[in-house]
Coordinates of C-alpha atoms in Angstrom, one line a residue:
Chain V
M290 CA 128.7 50.3 162.9
G291 CA 127.5 53.0 161.5
E292 CA 123.6 51.1 161.2
T293 CA 123.9 51.1 164.9
V294 CA 122.7 53.7 167.5
E295 CA 122.7 53.1 171.7
L296 CA 120.1 54.4 174.0
L297 CA 122.1 55.8 177.0
V298 CA 119.6 55.2 180.5
C299 CA 120.5 56.9 183.7
V300 CA 120.4 54.6 186.9
T301 CA 121.5 56.8 189.0
C302 CA 118.5 59.7 189.8
K303 CA 117.0 59.1 192.7
R304 CA 113.9 60.7 192.9
A305 CA 112.6 64.0 195.6
G306 CA 111.8 62.2 199.2
M307 CA 112.6 58.4 198.1
D308 CA 113.8 55.9 199.8
P309 CA 117.7 55.7 200.0
G310 CA 117.4 51.7 199.4
A311 CA 114.4 51.0 196.6
P312 CA 115.8 50.7 193.1
R313 CA 116.4 53.5 191.1
P314 CA 113.3 54.7 188.7
G315 CA 116.1 55.0 185.8
A316 CA 117.0 51.2 186.2
Q317 CA 114.0 50.4 186.7
L318 CA 113.2 52.3 183.0
A319 CA 116.1 50.0 182.4
R320 CA 114.8 46.9 182.5
A321 CA 111.6 48.5 181.2
L322 CA 113.6 48.2 178.1
V323 CA 115.2 44.9 177.9
G324 CA 114.1 43.2 175.3
A325 CA 112.0 46.0 174.7
L326 CA 114.2 47.7 171.6
P327 CA 114.1 47.3 167.5
E328 CA 117.0 46.0 166.2
G329 CA 120.3 48.2 165.9
I330 CA 119.9 50.4 169.2
T331 CA 121.8 49.4 171.6
L332 CA 120.4 49.7 175.4
R333 CA 123.3 50.7 178.0
E334 CA 123.1 51.7 181.8
T335 CA 124.8 55.1 182.3
E336 CA 126.1 56.2 185.7
C337 CA 124.9 59.7 185.8
L338 CA 123.4 62.0 182.8
S339 CA 123.5 64.9 185.2
N340 CA 120.3 66.0 184.4
C341 CA 119.5 64.7 187.6
S342 CA 116.3 67.8 188.6
R343 CA 114.0 66.4 185.9
G344 CA 114.8 62.1 185.2
C345 CA 114.3 59.1 184.5
T346 CA 117.2 60.4 181.3
V347 CA 117.6 58.9 178.2
A348 CA 120.4 60.2 175.2
L349 CA 120.1 58.3 171.7
R350 CA 123.0 58.4 169.7
G351 CA 125.1 57.3 167.3
A352 CA 128.1 57.7 164.5
G353 CA 127.3 60.9 162.3
R354 CA 123.9 61.2 164.2
W355 CA 122.5 64.4 166.2
T356 CA 123.0 63.2 170.2
Y357 CA 119.8 64.1 171.4
V358 CA 118.6 63.9 175.9
Y359 CA 115.4 63.4 177.4
G360 CA 113.9 63.6 180.0
D361 CA 111.4 63.4 183.1
L362 CA 110.8 60.1 181.8
S363 CA 109.1 57.5 184.5
P364 CA 109.9 53.5 184.3
E365 CA 106.0 53.1 182.8
Q366 CA 107.3 54.8 180.0
A367 CA 109.0 52.3 178.4
A368 CA 107.1 52.0 175.6
I369 CA 107.2 55.7 174.3
V370 CA 111.0 55.4 174.9
A371 CA 111.1 52.6 172.5
E372 CA 109.0 54.3 169.9
G373 CA 111.4 57.5 170.2
A374 CA 114.6 55.0 169.8
A375 CA 113.0 53.0 166.7
R376 CA 112.3 56.9 165.0
Y377 CA 115.5 57.7 165.7
R378 CA 117.8 55.0 164.2
A379 CA 115.5 55.1 161.2
T380 CA 117.0 58.3 160.5
T381 CA 119.9 58.8 158.7
D382 CA 121.5 61.5 160.4
G383 CA 119.7 61.4 163.8
L384 CA 117.2 64.0 163.0
V385 CA 113.6 62.7 163.4
P386 CA 110.6 64.5 162.0
W387 CA 108.7 67.3 164.5
R388 CA 105.5 65.6 164.2
E389 CA 107.0 61.8 164.2
R390 CA 108.4 62.1 168.0
P391 CA 106.2 60.7 170.5
E392 CA 105.0 63.4 171.9
H393 CA 106.7 63.2 175.4
F394 CA 110.0 63.5 173.0
R395 CA 108.6 66.9 171.4
K396 CA 107.7 68.0 174.9
H397 CA 111.0 67.0 177.4
C398 CA 114.0 67.3 175.5
I399 CA 116.6 68.6 177.7
A400 CA 120.1 69.4 175.4
R401 CA 121.1 68.3 172.1
I402 CA 123.7 67.9 170.5
P403 CA 125.4 68.5 166.5
P404 CA 127.8 64.7 165.4
M405 CA 130.5 64.5 165.9
E406 CA 131.8 64.5 161.9
A407 CA 130.0 68.4 160.6
T408 CA 132.8 69.0 162.4
E409 CA 135.8 67.8 160.7
Chain Y
M167 CA 143.6 65.5 166.8
G168 CA 142.0 64.2 170.5
E169 CA 144.3 67.4 171.1
T170 CA 141.3 70.1 170.5
V171 CA 138.5 70.5 172.2
E172 CA 135.2 71.6 170.4
L173 CA 133.3 74.2 172.0
L174 CA 129.6 74.7 171.0
V175 CA 128.1 78.0 171.5
C176 CA 123.8 77.6 170.5
V177 CA 123.2 81.3 168.2
T178 CA 119.8 80.7 168.2
C179 CA 118.3 81.4 171.6
K180 CA 116.0 84.2 172.3
R181 CA 115.5 85.7 175.7
A182 CA 111.8 86.5 177.1
G183 CA 110.5 89.5 175.2
M184 CA 113.7 90.6 173.9
D185 CA 112.9 92.5 170.2
P186 CA 113.4 89.8 167.6
G187 CA 115.5 92.4 165.4
A188 CA 118.5 92.7 167.9
P189 CA 121.9 90.5 168.1
R190 CA 120.7 86.9 169.7
P191 CA 122.4 86.7 173.5
G192 CA 124.5 83.8 171.9
A193 CA 125.8 84.7 168.7
Q194 CA 126.6 87.6 171.7
L195 CA 128.5 85.2 173.7
A196 CA 129.5 83.9 170.6
R197 CA 131.9 86.2 169.5
A198 CA 132.7 88.0 172.9
L199 CA 134.5 84.6 172.9
V200 CA 136.7 85.1 169.7
G201 CA 140.1 85.7 170.3
A202 CA 139.5 84.9 174.1
L203 CA 140.2 81.0 174.5
P204 CA 143.2 79.7 174.6
E205 CA 145.1 77.8 172.4
G206 CA 143.4 73.9 171.0
I207 CA 140.6 74.3 171.7
T208 CA 137.6 75.2 168.1
L209 CA 135.3 77.9 168.5
R210 CA 132.1 76.8 167.0
E211 CA 129.1 78.0 166.4
T212 CA 125.5 76.1 166.5
E213 CA 121.7 76.5 165.5
C214 CA 120.1 74.9 168.2
L215 CA 121.5 72.7 170.8
S216 CA 117.5 72.5 172.5
N217 CA 118.7 74.2 176.2
C218 CA 116.2 77.3 174.7
S219 CA 114.5 77.2 178.1
R220 CA 117.9 77.5 179.2
G221 CA 119.7 79.6 177.1
C222 CA 122.3 80.9 176.7
T223 CA 123.8 77.5 175.5
V224 CA 127.4 75.6 175.7
A225 CA 128.6 72.7 175.0
L226 CA 132.0 71.1 175.2
R227 CA 133.2 67.9 173.8
G228 CA 136.1 65.8 172.0
A229 CA 137.4 63.4 171.3
G230 CA 137.2 60.1 173.6
R231 CA 135.6 62.7 176.4
W232 CA 132.7 63.2 178.4
T233 CA 130.6 65.9 176.6
Y234 CA 129.3 68.6 178.9
V235 CA 126.4 71.2 178.4
Y236 CA 125.7 74.2 180.5
G237 CA 123.1 76.5 179.8
D238 CA 121.8 79.7 181.9
L239 CA 124.4 81.9 180.6
S240 CA 124.9 85.1 179.5
P241 CA 127.1 86.9 176.9
E242 CA 129.2 89.2 179.7
Q243 CA 130.2 84.9 181.3
A244 CA 132.7 84.5 178.4
A245 CA 135.4 85.0 180.7
I246 CA 133.9 82.2 182.1
V247 CA 133.1 79.9 179.3
A248 CA 137.2 80.0 178.4
E249 CA 137.9 79.6 182.2
G250 CA 135.7 76.0 182.1
A251 CA 136.6 75.0 178.3
A252 CA 140.2 75.3 179.1
R253 CA 140.0 73.0 182.5
Y254 CA 138.3 70.7 180.3
R255 CA 140.5 71.1 177.4
A256 CA 143.1 70.0 180.7
T257 CA 142.0 66.9 181.1
T258 CA 142.7 63.4 178.6
D259 CA 139.0 62.8 179.3
G260 CA 136.5 66.2 180.4
L261 CA 136.2 65.1 183.6
V262 CA 137.2 68.2 185.5
P263 CA 137.5 68.2 189.2
W264 CA 134.2 69.5 190.8
R265 CA 136.4 72.4 192.5
E266 CA 137.8 73.5 189.4
R267 CA 135.0 74.0 187.4
P268 CA 133.8 78.0 187.6
E269 CA 131.0 78.0 190.5
H270 CA 128.3 78.7 187.5
F271 CA 129.5 75.4 185.5
R272 CA 129.4 73.3 189.4
K273 CA 125.4 74.9 189.0
H274 CA 124.1 75.3 185.4
C275 CA 125.0 71.6 184.0
I276 CA 121.6 71.1 181.9
A277 CA 123.5 66.9 180.4
R278 CA 126.1 65.1 180.4
I279 CA 127.1 62.1 178.4
P280 CA 130.2 59.6 177.6
P281 CA 132.4 59.8 175.7
M282 CA 131.5 57.2 172.2
E283 CA 134.5 55.4 172.9
A284 CA 133.7 53.3 175.9
T285 CA 130.9 51.7 174.0
E286 CA 132.6 50.2 172.2

């Protein structure tokens, strides 16, 4: 199933000063993405991507592709995340040309990791 | 070969104000790690882990394990990286108990990503 890519959304992060009982921004972002993603992208809520000081955080990955982690997102940016995910899905290796990345993705990349397969 | 884990070292980052022709700190860190790692850990130089403002950067990963990215490292900290890698290698899932992590790893985790296998 190399055609399918995953969009991980961290649903754990709190925002500084937020009501501890209020919905987490990452959970709100994940909710906003349900039904908003093109075919071939699986949404997956994740417990902690350990980018707590720069949430909301998402990661894109797939077999044979570079993994990318993006941060500093808000629940209102679901459309930007969906667009970036679609661009990622359209590649074979996860490397989206710089100019085709949503501006937020260009400026708020937290880390990237080469494909596992490249190491064999 | 699920027993082998990889230690990726970003060899691209520059330090602010450094001589552009000088050896990159990440390359120096990688060099210091050659021969310093326990069995079962493969050292791999990587071109850019996209954590440029908080280098040197390393990542630990392996089949069926969480991937962890650590930053804010210097070439002088090779022994700390080797110790953290050994602790990681000693787990089956990449989750090293908090107190067993080197202090630098506790404070300078950039991101983590769940194992691919957990998604099947």
